[in-house]
């Protein structure tokens, strides 16, 4: 397949790995965060960590839209779906995310709520059009990548003058989460996260471009290299970060030149600015309540705002106390450091969002199983030492 296989070429991967190994300085360590769940999956799937020198560590970031959604917002969505006459439309990833008191959208559907899995916000518009007797609510989540399609759906609903379509808006902003990762003080008993640079988001950056990351390079002296999702993309971005650190440069560089431009998608940006405005604050799983970190519908579109159309109280609910999703999303722990990982918590029986979502770090670690090889190696080394 052209333009995919080339980015999965083993010989080229080994050549980049050799370049990284040759350029890392042996007397220091390197720690980079890949913000996106898509990069986390590429790293797990293709065994990229096994190709990196021992003194270079990759830290998983909070860039999984399902994972960062707090329990209270899932509870809120279940409350919406429970209302008579309401059809809640959602992406499949959200269905099994644990809500409070053992609930989930899937269980609410089994109990009789009209909850439907869709592939696109336009599916929800279509359902509203064909079933005018139902109040159709689209459960909108995601970073800047999925915000423009929600804006398109709202414009379409407006053009069709649909009275029975609304959006439960949970779109969040990537640069604010990156800022929170850098600024959040370490909680008692948690290890500090010393990040020296970011592998920047791929799809998000196709929309927002390169400029929003410049503050991290300029003010925080943290290099950012925007990377595509294929293994060679990620490895090349890591090499570019190593070079920046070695040369004491702090710049925003673009490895993903086949899709990302400096300005981003200005048409999508204008559309989103027309439809959405920034909320005062928003709660994130793992990062807490962050000011100006999420979007809501502008006044002009208030009639499509599910939070205004339906009076469902916003609830603050706590995660399962044994689940370490918060620390994992902050980059402070790895999935294998959670006591429930692979025992009580698996993709079949998820206890937290990071094990449910296809972009979650726990799901990536479990699905590709590389931790098993590491555990086997560690046990063999311990046996040899004894
Ligand atoms: S393994 Fe399960 S319980 Fe542990 S942090 Fe991940 S999702 Fe939460």
Coordinates of C-alpha atoms and ligand atoms in Angstrom, one line a residue:
X1 CA 0.0 0.0 0.0
X2 CA 1.6 3.3 -1.0
X3 CA 2.1 5.9 1.6
X4 CA 1.6 3.5 4.5
X5 CA 4.0 0.6 4.0
X6 CA 6.8 3.0 3.5
X7 CA 6.4 4.3 7.0
X8 CA 6.5 0.7 8.5
X9 CA 9.7 -0.4 6.8
X10 CA 11.8 -2.5 9.2
X11 CA 15.2 -1.7 7.7
X12 CA 14.5 2.0 7.8
X13 CA 13.3 1.7 11.4
X14 CA 16.5 -0.1 12.4
X15 CA 18.5 2.7 10.6
X16 CA 16.7 5.4 12.6
X17 CA 17.2 3.4 15.8
X18 CA 20.9 3.2 15.1
X19 CA 21.0 7.0 14.6
X20 CA 19.2 7.6 17.9
X21 CA 21.6 5.2 19.7
X22 CA 24.6 6.9 18.1
X23 CA 23.4 10.4 19.0
X24 CA 22.1 10.0 22.6
X25 CA 24.7 11.0 25.1
X26 CA 25.5 8.0 27.4
X27 CA 26.1 10.2 30.5
X28 CA 22.6 11.6 30.6
X29 CA 19.0 10.5 30.3
X30 CA 16.2 11.7 28.0
X31 CA 12.4 11.7 28.7
X32 CA 9.9 12.7 26.1
X33 CA 6.1 12.7 26.3
X34 CA 4.0 11.5 23.4
X35 CA 0.8 13.5 23.9
X36 CA -1.5 11.5 21.7
X37 CA -3.1 8.1 22.3
X38 CA -2.5 7.4 18.7
X39 CA 1.3 7.7 19.2
X40 CA 1.0 5.6 22.4
X41 CA -0.6 2.8 20.3
X42 CA 2.1 3.1 17.6
X43 CA 4.8 2.8 20.2
X44 CA 3.2 -0.3 21.8
X45 CA 2.1 -1.9 18.5
X46 CA 5.4 -1.7 16.7
X47 CA 7.7 -2.2 19.8
X48 CA 9.3 1.2 19.4
X49 CA 10.5 1.3 23.0
X50 CA 12.4 -1.9 22.4
X51 CA 14.4 -0.1 19.7
X52 CA 15.3 2.9 21.9
X53 CA 18.4 3.1 24.1
X54 CA 17.9 2.4 27.8
X55 CA 18.5 6.0 28.8
X56 CA 15.7 7.3 26.6
X57 CA 12.2 7.0 28.1
X58 CA 8.8 7.7 26.5
X59 CA 6.1 9.0 28.8
X60 CA 2.4 8.5 27.8
X61 CA 0.3 11.7 27.7
X62 CA -3.3 12.6 28.2
X63 CA -4.2 12.7 24.5
X64 CA -7.0 10.2 24.5
X65 CA -10.4 11.9 24.3
X66 CA -12.4 9.1 26.0
X67 CA -9.8 8.8 28.8
X68 CA -9.9 12.4 29.8
X69 CA -13.6 12.7 30.0
X70 CA -14.5 12.6 33.8
X71 CA -17.0 10.2 35.3
X72 CA -19.5 13.1 35.9
X73 CA -19.9 13.8 32.2
X74 CA -20.6 10.1 31.5
X75 CA -23.2 10.2 34.3
X76 CA -24.6 13.4 32.7
X77 CA -25.0 11.6 29.4
X78 CA -26.7 8.6 31.0
X79 CA -29.1 11.1 32.7
X80 CA -29.9 12.6 29.2
X81 CA -30.5 9.2 27.7
X82 CA -32.8 8.3 30.5
X83 CA -35.2 11.1 29.7
X84 CA -38.4 10.0 27.9
X85 CA -38.2 10.6 24.1
X86 CA -34.5 11.2 24.0
X87 CA -32.1 9.3 21.7
X88 CA -28.5 9.6 22.6
X89 CA -26.0 9.2 19.8
X90 CA -22.4 8.3 20.7
X91 CA -19.1 6.8 19.4
X92 CA -18.6 3.2 20.3
X93 CA -15.6 3.8 22.5
X94 CA -17.7 5.6 25.1
X95 CA -20.2 2.8 25.5
X96 CA -18.2 0.7 28.0
X97 CA -16.5 3.5 29.9
X98 CA -17.3 3.0 33.6
X99 CA -19.5 5.7 35.1
X100 CA -20.3 6.0 38.8
X101 CA -22.0 3.3 40.8
X102 CA -21.1 0.6 38.2
X103 CA -23.1 2.3 35.4
X104 CA -22.2 2.7 31.8
X105 CA -23.9 3.8 28.6
X106 CA -23.9 0.1 27.5
X107 CA -25.7 -0.9 30.7
X108 CA -28.2 2.0 30.3
X109 CA -28.9 0.8 26.8
X110 CA -29.4 -2.7 28.0
X111 CA -31.9 -1.3 30.6
X112 CA -33.9 0.3 27.9
X113 CA -32.4 3.7 27.1
X114 CA -32.3 4.6 23.4
X115 CA -28.5 4.9 22.9
X116 CA -27.2 4.4 19.4
X117 CA -23.6 4.0 18.2
X118 CA -22.7 6.2 15.3
X119 CA -19.7 6.8 13.1
X120 CA -20.1 10.5 12.4
X121 CA -22.1 13.4 13.9
X122 CA -23.9 13.6 10.5
X123 CA -25.4 10.2 11.4
X124 CA -27.1 11.9 14.4
X125 CA -28.4 14.7 12.2
X126 CA -29.8 12.0 9.8
X127 CA -31.6 10.2 12.7
X128 CA -33.1 13.5 13.9
X129 CA -34.3 14.2 10.4
X130 CA -35.9 10.7 9.9
X131 CA -37.3 10.4 13.4
X132 CA -38.8 13.8 14.2
X133 CA -40.7 12.4 17.2
X134 CA -37.4 11.7 19.0
X135 CA -35.1 14.3 20.7
X136 CA -31.7 13.4 19.3
X137 CA -28.7 14.3 21.4
X138 CA -25.2 13.9 20.0
X139 CA -22.6 13.2 22.7
X140 CA -19.7 15.2 21.3
X141 CA -16.2 14.5 22.6
X142 CA -12.7 14.9 21.4
X143 CA -9.8 17.3 20.9
X144 CA -9.5 19.8 18.0
X145 CA -9.6 17.0 15.4
X146 CA -13.3 16.0 16.1
X147 CA -14.5 19.6 16.8
X148 CA -15.0 20.6 13.1
X149 CA -17.3 17.7 12.2
X150 CA -19.5 18.6 15.2
X151 CA -19.5 22.2 13.9
X152 CA -20.5 20.9 10.4
X153 CA -23.4 18.9 12.0
X154 CA -24.6 22.0 13.9
X155 CA -24.6 24.1 10.7
X156 CA -26.5 21.3 8.9
X157 CA -29.1 21.1 11.7
X158 CA -29.4 24.9 11.5
X159 CA -29.9 24.8 7.7
X160 CA -32.5 22.1 8.0
X161 CA -34.1 23.9 10.9
X162 CA -34.1 20.8 13.0
X163 CA -35.9 21.4 16.3
X164 CA -35.1 17.9 17.7
X165 CA -31.3 17.9 17.4
X166 CA -28.9 19.0 20.1
X167 CA -25.3 18.5 21.1
X168 CA -23.9 17.6 24.5
X169 CA -20.6 19.3 24.0
X170 CA -17.4 18.0 25.6
X171 CA -14.8 19.2 23.1
X172 CA -11.5 20.0 24.8
X173 CA -8.3 21.9 23.9
X174 CA -4.9 20.3 23.5
X175 CA -2.5 23.1 24.3
X176 CA -4.3 23.7 27.7
X177 CA -3.7 20.1 28.6
X178 CA 0.0 20.3 27.7
X179 CA 0.3 23.4 29.8
X180 CA -1.4 21.6 32.7
X181 CA 1.0 18.7 32.4
X182 CA 4.0 21.1 32.6
X183 CA 2.5 23.3 35.4
X184 CA 0.5 20.8 37.6
X185 CA 2.3 20.4 40.9
X186 CA 3.1 16.8 41.8
X187 CA 0.6 15.3 44.3
X188 CA 1.9 13.8 47.5
X189 CA 3.4 10.4 47.0
X190 CA 3.5 10.6 43.2
X191 CA 6.8 10.7 41.3
X192 CA 7.7 14.0 39.5
X193 CA 7.5 14.0 35.7
X194 CA 10.6 15.5 34.1
X195 CA 9.6 16.0 30.5
X196 CA 12.2 17.3 28.2
X197 CA 10.1 17.6 25.0
X198 CA 6.9 16.5 23.4
X199 CA 6.1 14.4 20.4
X200 CA 3.3 16.7 19.2
X201 CA -0.2 15.5 18.1
X202 CA -0.7 14.5 14.5
X203 CA -4.4 14.9 13.7
X204 CA -4.9 17.8 16.1
X205 CA -2.1 19.7 14.4
X206 CA -3.6 19.3 11.0
X207 CA -6.3 21.6 12.4
X208 CA -4.5 24.0 14.8
X209 CA -1.1 24.0 13.0
X210 CA 2.2 24.6 14.7
X211 CA 1.8 28.0 16.3
X212 CA -0.1 27.0 19.5
X213 CA 2.9 24.9 20.6
X214 CA 5.4 27.8 20.4
X215 CA 4.8 28.9 23.9
X216 CA 6.2 25.6 25.2
X217 CA 9.4 26.0 23.2
X218 CA 9.7 29.7 24.0
X219 CA 8.6 30.0 27.6
X220 CA 9.2 26.5 29.0
X221 CA 12.2 25.5 26.8
X222 CA 10.5 22.3 25.8
X223 CA 11.0 21.3 22.2
X224 CA 7.9 20.0 20.3
X225 CA 8.1 17.8 17.2
X226 CA 4.8 17.2 15.5
X227 CA 4.7 13.6 14.2
X228 CA 2.6 11.3 12.1
X229 CA 1.1 8.1 13.5
X230 CA 3.2 5.5 11.6
X231 CA 6.2 3.9 13.4
X232 CA 8.9 5.7 11.2
X233 CA 7.1 9.0 11.9
X234 CA 7.4 8.5 15.6
X235 CA 11.0 7.3 15.5
X236 CA 12.1 10.2 13.3
X237 CA 10.4 12.6 15.7
X238 CA 12.2 11.1 18.6
X239 CA 15.5 11.5 16.7
X240 CA 14.6 15.1 16.0
X241 CA 13.9 15.7 19.8
X242 CA 17.3 14.1 20.7
X243 CA 19.0 16.4 18.3
X244 CA 17.2 19.5 19.7
X245 CA 18.1 18.5 23.3
X246 CA 21.8 17.8 22.4
X247 CA 22.1 21.1 20.6
X248 CA 20.2 22.9 23.4
X249 CA 17.6 24.1 20.8
X250 CA 13.9 24.5 21.8
X251 CA 11.8 24.7 18.7
X252 CA 8.5 23.5 17.3
X253 CA 9.5 21.3 14.4
X254 CA 7.2 19.5 12.0
X255 CA 8.0 15.9 11.1
X256 CA 4.5 15.4 9.7
X257 CA 4.9 17.7 6.7
X258 CA 2.7 15.6 4.5
X259 CA -0.3 16.7 6.5
X260 CA 0.5 19.6 8.9
X261 CA 1.2 23.2 8.0
X262 CA 2.3 26.1 10.2
X263 CA -1.2 27.8 10.0
X264 CA -3.2 24.5 10.1
X265 CA -6.7 24.3 8.6
X266 CA -7.9 27.9 8.7
X267 CA -11.3 27.0 7.2
X268 CA -11.9 24.5 10.0
X269 CA -10.6 27.0 12.6
X270 CA -13.0 29.7 11.3
X271 CA -15.9 27.3 11.3
X272 CA -15.2 26.2 14.9
X273 CA -14.8 29.9 16.0
X274 CA -18.2 30.7 14.5
X275 CA -20.0 27.8 16.3
X276 CA -18.1 27.4 19.6
X277 CA -16.7 29.6 22.4
X278 CA -14.3 28.7 25.3
X279 CA -15.9 27.6 28.6
X280 CA -14.7 29.3 31.8
X281 CA -13.5 25.9 33.0
X282 CA -13.9 22.2 32.5
X283 CA -13.1 19.1 34.5
X284 CA -10.7 16.6 33.0
X285 CA -10.0 13.1 34.4
X286 CA -6.5 13.1 35.9
X287 CA -5.9 16.9 35.4
X288 CA -8.7 18.3 37.5
X289 CA -10.7 21.5 36.6
X290 CA -8.7 23.5 34.1
X291 CA -9.7 27.1 33.1
X292 CA -10.4 27.8 29.5
X293 CA -9.8 24.2 28.5
X294 CA -13.0 23.2 26.6
X295 CA -15.6 24.5 24.3
X296 CA -19.4 25.1 24.5
X297 CA -21.9 26.3 21.8
X298 CA -22.0 30.1 21.2
X299 CA -25.3 31.9 22.1
X300 CA -26.3 31.9 18.4
X301 CA -26.5 28.1 18.6
X302 CA -27.9 27.9 22.1
X303 CA -31.1 26.2 20.9
X304 CA -28.9 23.2 19.9
X305 CA -27.2 23.0 23.3
X306 CA -28.3 19.9 25.1
X307 CA -27.2 21.3 28.4
X308 CA -29.6 24.2 28.0
X309 CA -32.4 22.2 26.4
X310 CA -32.5 19.6 29.1
X311 CA -32.2 20.2 32.8
X312 CA -29.8 17.5 33.9
X313 CA -27.6 18.5 36.8
X314 CA -23.9 18.3 36.3
X315 CA -22.5 15.9 38.8
X316 CA -19.0 15.6 40.2
X317 CA -18.2 11.9 40.7
X318 CA -15.0 10.2 41.7
X319 CA -13.2 7.5 39.7
X320 CA -12.8 4.0 41.1
X321 CA -10.2 4.7 43.9
X322 CA -8.1 1.7 42.8
X323 CA -7.8 2.9 39.2
X324 CA -4.6 4.8 38.3
X325 CA -6.0 6.4 35.2
X326 CA -5.4 9.9 36.6
X327 CA -1.7 9.3 37.3
X328 CA -1.3 7.5 33.9
X329 CA -2.9 10.5 32.1
X330 CA -0.5 12.9 33.9
X331 CA 2.5 10.7 32.8
X332 CA 3.3 9.8 36.4
X333 CA 2.7 6.1 36.2
X334 CA 2.8 3.3 33.6
X335 CA -0.2 1.0 33.1
X336 CA 1.8 -2.0 34.6
X337 CA 2.2 0.0 37.8
X338 CA -1.6 -0.2 38.4
X339 CA -2.4 -3.1 40.7
X340 CA -5.5 -3.9 38.7
X341 CA -3.8 -4.0 35.3
X342 CA -4.2 -7.4 33.7
X343 CA -5.8 -8.9 36.8
X344 CA -9.1 -7.3 37.6
X345 CA -8.9 -4.9 34.7
X346 CA -8.7 -6.1 31.1
X347 CA -10.4 -4.9 27.9
X348 CA -13.2 -7.4 28.7
X349 CA -13.6 -6.1 32.2
X350 CA -12.4 -2.5 32.1
X351 CA -12.2 -0.7 35.5
X352 CA -11.1 2.6 34.0
X353 CA -11.4 4.6 30.7
X354 CA -7.7 4.0 29.8
X355 CA -8.5 0.2 29.4
X356 CA -11.7 0.9 27.3
X357 CA -10.7 3.3 24.7
X358 CA -8.8 2.3 21.5
X359 CA -6.5 5.2 22.3
X360 CA -6.0 4.4 26.0
X361 CA -2.6 3.6 27.4
X362 CA -3.7 0.6 29.4
X363 CA -5.5 -0.8 26.4
X364 CA -2.4 -0.3 24.2
X365 CA -0.1 -2.0 26.8
X366 CA -2.5 -4.9 27.2
X367 CA -3.4 -5.4 23.5
X368 CA 0.1 -5.6 22.2
X369 CA 1.4 -7.4 25.3
X370 CA 5.0 -6.1 25.2
X371 CA 5.0 -5.8 29.0
X372 CA 4.9 -9.6 29.1
X373 CA 8.2 -9.9 27.3
X374 CA 9.7 -7.2 29.6
X375 CA 8.4 -9.1 32.7
X376 CA 9.8 -12.4 31.3
X377 CA 13.2 -10.8 30.7
X378 CA 13.3 -9.2 34.2
X379 CA 12.4 -12.6 35.8
X380 CA 15.1 -14.4 33.7
X381 CA 17.7 -11.7 34.8
X382 CA 16.6 -12.1 38.4
X383 CA 17.0 -15.9 38.1
X384 CA 20.4 -15.5 36.6
X385 CA 21.6 -13.1 39.2
X386 CA 20.4 -15.5 42.0
Ligands
LIG1 S1 -5.3 -0.9 34.4 FE1 -7.5 -0.4 34.5 S2 -7.8 0.2 36.6 FE2 -5.6 0.4 36.2 S3 -5.3 2.4 35.5 FE3 -5.7 1.2 33.7 S4 -7.9 1.4 33.3 FE4 -7.5 2.1 35.5

